[in-house]
Tab-separated table of C-alpha atoms and ligand atoms in Angstrom:
chain	number	residue	atom	x	y	z
A	1070	UNK	CA	-28.830	91.056	62.799
A	1071	UNK	CA	-32.605	91.086	63.031
A	1072	UNK	CA	-34.696	93.700	64.630
A	1073	UNK	CA	-38.212	93.372	66.038
A	1074	UNK	CA	-40.205	96.465	66.780
A	1075	UNK	CA	-43.342	96.390	68.908
A	1076	UNK	CA	-46.417	97.041	66.810
A	1077	UNK	CA	-49.027	99.480	68.102
A	1078	UNK	CA	-51.872	97.481	69.622
A	1079	UNK	CA	-55.449	98.202	68.669
A	1080	UNK	CA	-57.573	98.920	71.710
A	1081	UNK	CA	-61.037	97.459	71.688
A	1082	UNK	CA	-63.810	99.599	73.090
A	1083	UNK	CA	-67.026	98.009	71.913
A	1084	UNK	CA	-68.239	94.585	72.979
A	1085	UNK	CA	-66.775	92.059	70.600
A	1086	UNK	CA	-68.322	88.630	70.138
A	1087	UNK	CA	-65.519	86.070	70.284
A	1088	UNK	CA	-65.880	82.338	69.588
A	1089	UNK	CA	-63.076	80.168	70.955
A	1090	UNK	CA	-63.069	76.745	69.300
A	1091	UNK	CA	-60.879	74.043	70.805
A	1092	UNK	CA	-59.891	70.954	68.824
A	1093	UNK	CA	-57.941	67.784	69.530
A	1094	UNK	CA	-54.426	69.016	68.785
A	1095	UNK	CA	-51.733	69.042	71.412
A	1096	UNK	CA	-51.594	72.392	73.196
A	1097	UNK	CA	-54.794	72.591	75.257
A	1098	UNK	CA	-52.859	75.037	77.455
A	1099	UNK	CA	-53.086	77.614	74.648
A	1100	UNK	CA	-56.884	77.491	74.802
A	1101	UNK	CA	-56.870	77.693	78.598
A	1102	UNK	CA	-54.534	80.688	78.636
A	1103	UNK	CA	-56.563	82.463	75.964
A	1104	UNK	CA	-59.742	81.980	78.013
A	1105	UNK	CA	-57.903	83.133	81.143
A	1106	UNK	CA	-57.028	86.375	79.376
A	1107	UNK	CA	-60.377	87.254	77.812
A	1108	UNK	CA	-62.721	89.311	79.905
A	1109	UNK	CA	-66.369	88.163	79.703
A	1110	UNK	CA	-67.410	91.490	81.261
A	1111	UNK	CA	-65.910	93.280	78.259
A	1112	UNK	CA	-66.638	90.833	75.479
A	1113	UNK	CA	-69.180	88.162	74.669
A	1114	UNK	CA	-67.178	84.947	74.852
A	1115	UNK	CA	-68.445	81.657	73.411
A	1116	UNK	CA	-66.657	78.292	73.543
A	1117	UNK	CA	-67.099	75.085	71.600
A	1118	UNK	CA	-64.992	71.922	71.868
A	1119	UNK	CA	-64.539	69.163	69.317
A	1120	UNK	CA	-65.004	65.602	70.553
A	1121	UNK	CA	-61.252	64.949	70.499
A	1122	UNK	CA	-60.470	68.206	72.276
A	1123	UNK	CA	-61.921	66.600	75.385
A	1124	UNK	CA	-59.503	63.670	75.091
A	1125	UNK	CA	-56.467	65.930	74.678
A	1126	UNK	CA	-57.601	68.158	77.553
A	1127	UNK	CA	-57.808	65.056	79.750
A	1128	UNK	CA	-54.203	64.203	78.779
A	1129	UNK	CA	-52.741	67.685	79.058
A	1130	UNK	CA	-54.661	69.729	81.636
A	1131	UNK	CA	-54.642	67.946	85.013
A	1132	UNK	CA	-57.426	70.197	86.347
A	1133	UNK	CA	-59.443	70.011	83.131
A	1134	UNK	CA	-60.493	73.060	81.134
A	1135	UNK	CA	-61.501	75.908	83.454
A	1136	UNK	CA	-64.173	78.119	81.930
A	1137	UNK	CA	-64.186	81.588	83.493
A	1138	UNK	CA	-67.616	82.693	84.779
A	1139	UNK	CA	-69.621	84.360	82.041
A	1140	UNK	CA	-68.196	82.279	79.208
A	1141	UNK	CA	-70.969	80.595	77.204
A	1142	UNK	CA	-70.281	76.950	76.273
A	1143	UNK	CA	-72.017	75.253	73.336
A	1144	UNK	CA	-72.567	71.633	72.362
A	1145	UNK	CA	-70.745	70.831	69.136
A	1146	UNK	CA	-73.610	68.624	67.972
A	1147	UNK	CA	-76.231	71.358	68.231
A	1148	UNK	CA	-76.875	73.874	65.488
A	1149	UNK	CA	-78.881	75.951	67.977
A	1150	UNK	CA	-75.963	78.313	68.596
A	1151	UNK	CA	-76.245	81.879	67.311
A	1152	UNK	CA	-73.113	81.601	65.180
A	1153	UNK	CA	-74.541	78.662	63.178
A	1154	UNK	CA	-76.233	81.309	61.061
A	1155	UNK	CA	-74.790	84.082	58.956
A	1156	UNK	CA	-77.420	86.326	60.563
A	1157	UNK	CA	-75.554	86.221	63.890
A	1158	UNK	CA	-71.854	85.575	63.326
A	1159	UNK	CA	-69.135	86.174	65.899
A	1160	UNK	CA	-66.820	89.107	65.176
A	1161	UNK	CA	-63.854	86.813	65.611
A	1162	UNK	CA	-63.405	83.055	65.774
A	1163	UNK	CA	-60.187	81.509	67.069
A	1164	UNK	CA	-59.513	77.795	66.610
A	1165	UNK	CA	-56.910	77.044	69.262
A	1166	UNK	CA	-55.223	74.637	69.080
A	1167	UNK	CA	-56.282	73.631	65.572
A	1168	UNK	CA	-55.816	70.086	64.252
A	1169	UNK	CA	-54.905	69.376	60.674
A	1170	UNK	CA	-58.228	67.560	60.413
A	1171	UNK	CA	-60.292	70.590	61.423
A	1172	UNK	CA	-58.122	72.824	59.258
A	1173	UNK	CA	-58.772	70.596	56.241
A	1174	UNK	CA	-62.490	70.417	56.931
A	1175	UNK	CA	-62.744	74.202	57.228
A	1176	UNK	CA	-60.655	74.697	54.066
A	1177	UNK	CA	-63.046	72.462	52.119
A	1178	UNK	CA	-66.288	73.833	53.455
A	1179	UNK	CA	-67.420	70.920	55.622
A	1180	UNK	CA	-70.068	72.132	58.033
A	1181	UNK	CA	-71.354	69.017	59.719
A	1182	UNK	CA	-70.985	70.292	63.268
A	1183	UNK	CA	-71.393	73.727	64.784
A	1184	UNK	CA	-67.643	74.369	65.070
A	1185	UNK	CA	-67.124	73.798	61.350
A	1186	UNK	CA	-70.319	75.617	60.438
A	1187	UNK	CA	-69.210	78.618	62.507
A	1188	UNK	CA	-65.889	78.750	60.644
A	1189	UNK	CA	-67.791	78.560	57.353
A	1190	UNK	CA	-70.051	81.401	58.507
A	1191	UNK	CA	-67.124	83.532	59.679
A	1192	UNK	CA	-65.380	83.197	56.310
A	1193	UNK	CA	-68.473	83.854	54.214
A	1194	UNK	CA	-69.488	86.831	56.327
A	1195	UNK	CA	-65.948	88.238	56.045
A	1196	UNK	CA	-65.361	88.179	59.782
A	1197	UNK	CA	-62.007	87.326	61.324
A	1198	UNK	CA	-60.941	83.684	61.510
A	1199	UNK	CA	-57.716	82.931	63.383
A	1200	UNK	CA	-56.387	79.391	63.217
A	1201	UNK	CA	-53.652	78.230	65.598
A	1202	UNK	CA	-52.441	74.959	64.047
A	1203	UNK	CA	-50.191	72.481	65.848
A	1204	UNK	CA	-48.536	69.807	63.792
A	1205	UNK	CA	-45.043	68.860	62.684
A	1206	UNK	CA	-43.833	68.080	60.098
A	1207	UNK	CA	-46.365	69.402	57.607
A	1208	UNK	CA	-47.470	67.474	54.519
A	1209	UNK	CA	-48.246	69.107	51.187
A	1210	UNK	CA	-51.948	68.568	52.003
A	1211	UNK	CA	-51.587	70.631	55.193
A	1212	UNK	CA	-49.729	73.394	53.363
A	1213	UNK	CA	-52.263	73.483	50.505
A	1214	UNK	CA	-55.109	73.683	53.013
A	1215	UNK	CA	-53.326	76.575	54.706
A	1216	UNK	CA	-52.911	78.266	51.328
A	1217	UNK	CA	-56.635	77.906	50.625
A	1218	UNK	CA	-57.503	79.338	54.025
A	1219	UNK	CA	-55.145	82.279	53.589
A	1220	UNK	CA	-56.739	82.984	50.202
A	1221	UNK	CA	-60.162	82.833	51.864
A	1222	UNK	CA	-59.066	85.473	54.365
A	1223	UNK	CA	-58.132	83.440	57.444
A	1224	UNK	CA	-55.145	84.242	59.641
A	1225	UNK	CA	-52.836	81.298	60.282
A	1226	UNK	CA	-51.002	81.806	63.550
A	1227	UNK	CA	-49.046	78.615	64.241
A	1228	UNK	CA	-48.520	77.504	67.813
A	1229	UNK	CA	-44.796	78.241	67.618
A	1230	UNK	CA	-43.655	79.595	70.980
A	1231	UNK	CA	-40.697	81.988	71.077
A	1232	UNK	CA	-37.699	81.433	73.308
A	1233	UNK	CA	-35.953	84.805	73.289
A	1234	UNK	CA	-38.120	86.126	76.124
A	1235	UNK	CA	-36.631	83.647	78.609
A	1236	UNK	CA	-39.809	81.809	79.586
A	1237	UNK	CA	-39.253	79.712	82.691
A	1238	UNK	CA	-42.547	77.837	82.825
A	1239	UNK	CA	-44.794	76.081	80.336
A	1240	UNK	CA	-47.391	78.764	80.955
A	1241	UNK	CA	-44.946	81.557	80.105
A	1242	UNK	CA	-43.940	79.699	76.958
A	1243	UNK	CA	-47.580	79.177	75.955
A	1244	UNK	CA	-48.223	82.851	76.624
A	1245	UNK	CA	-45.743	83.839	73.903
A	1246	UNK	CA	-48.269	82.355	71.439
A	1247	UNK	CA	-51.412	83.510	73.253
A	1248	UNK	CA	-50.082	87.064	73.370
A	1249	UNK	CA	-49.909	87.075	69.555
A	1250	UNK	CA	-53.466	85.718	69.364
A	1251	UNK	CA	-54.650	88.550	71.638
A	1252	UNK	CA	-52.764	91.029	69.438
A	1253	UNK	CA	-54.702	89.739	66.422
A	1254	UNK	CA	-57.955	89.980	68.366
A	1255	UNK	CA	-57.088	93.637	68.976
A	1256	UNK	CA	-56.895	93.096	72.735
A	1257	UNK	CA	-54.191	95.047	74.542
A	1258	UNK	CA	-51.989	92.726	76.554
A	1259	UNK	CA	-48.627	92.420	78.220
A	1260	UNK	CA	-48.788	88.663	78.456
A	1261	UNK	CA	-45.320	88.112	77.041
A	1262	UNK	CA	-42.295	90.405	76.843
A	1263	UNK	CA	-42.005	92.265	73.542
A	1264	UNK	CA	-38.824	92.740	71.594
A	1265	UNK	CA	-38.175	96.442	71.854
A	1266	UNK	CA	-34.758	97.430	70.648
A	1267	UNK	CA	-31.755	96.199	68.828
A	1268	UNK	CA	-29.163	94.858	71.230
A	1269	UNK	CA	-25.609	95.984	70.348
B	2577	LIG	C1	-52.941	63.423	72.801
B	2577	LIG	C2	-53.267	63.740	71.354
B	2577	LIG	C3	-52.548	64.719	70.721
B	2577	LIG	C4	-52.838	65.053	69.376
B	2577	LIG	N1	-52.124	66.063	68.787
B	2577	LIG	C5	-52.441	66.446	67.532
B	2577	LIG	C6	-51.775	67.577	66.959
B	2577	LIG	O1	-50.928	68.213	67.566
B	2577	LIG	N2	-52.174	67.962	65.708
B	2577	LIG	C7	-53.146	67.305	65.014
B	2577	LIG	O2	-53.460	67.733	63.885
B	2577	LIG	N3	-53.774	66.209	65.540
B	2577	LIG	C8	-53.449	65.774	66.782
B	2577	LIG	N4	-54.093	64.691	67.333
B	2577	LIG	C9	-55.029	63.933	66.519
B	2577	LIG	C10	-56.426	64.543	66.488
B	2577	LIG	O3	-56.980	64.604	67.796
B	2577	LIG	C11	-57.336	63.694	65.584
B	2577	LIG	O4	-56.900	63.797	64.228
B	2577	LIG	C12	-58.798	64.069	65.687
B	2577	LIG	O5	-59.553	63.299	64.768
B	2577	LIG	C13	-59.003	65.535	65.393
B	2577	LIG	O6	-60.376	65.820	65.509
B	2577	LIG	P1	-60.863	67.337	65.646
B	2577	LIG	O7	-60.162	68.091	64.561
B	2577	LIG	O8	-62.333	67.259	65.426
B	2577	LIG	O9	-60.507	67.786	67.011
B	2577	LIG	C14	-53.829	64.348	68.665
B	2577	LIG	C15	-54.539	63.333	69.331
B	2577	LIG	C16	-54.257	63.029	70.653
B	2577	LIG	C17	-55.055	61.948	71.340
């Protein structure tokens, strides 16, 4: 019998600079729900989308991506974003959902657009990089890239929703993943039910 105990959640008090990077993996809803649950009045929130993210968003989000007021969007082709430089990194970068392509490019230090450069900056400046990959099955190349990223200090938080909480909608199911992302950002949330006690 397994037992899950709720972990204490860190509470953030200072303004944290958060970069949300969205790539062309299935699961655009994860990015939308993360943005819906970040507060631009409390944190500085930046967003950047890969070219293919736009295609997947068009397939998966009927209303398109909704950026909450106060969120700062950046052009992936411009290096004129603050986080392109190690002198102004975000505190946390989340790549959600993360393709195997972007994961591989980050693992191998490609920096040809501002999303990849930001990930490179976050790793070298020892800030927090959270990757939310979505792919199945995984090849050895994917797993080796994940190993490299773990060794470099990244957090790999796969988009694997949990079913024990009885989600009834796609949003509730997506929130079981987004809740864990918020936990790793140190943002208190009750987005998804937590396993609290052993059931006899
Ligand atoms: C509808 C759709 C769903 C996709 N889902 C995935 C996926 O779940 N994981 C993945 O690694 N690639 C997926 N791809 C392929 C990527 O979009 C493609 O490899 C692209 O080059 C990734 O570029 P990016 O990493 O810059 O976003 C999907 C593509 C489309 C059109």
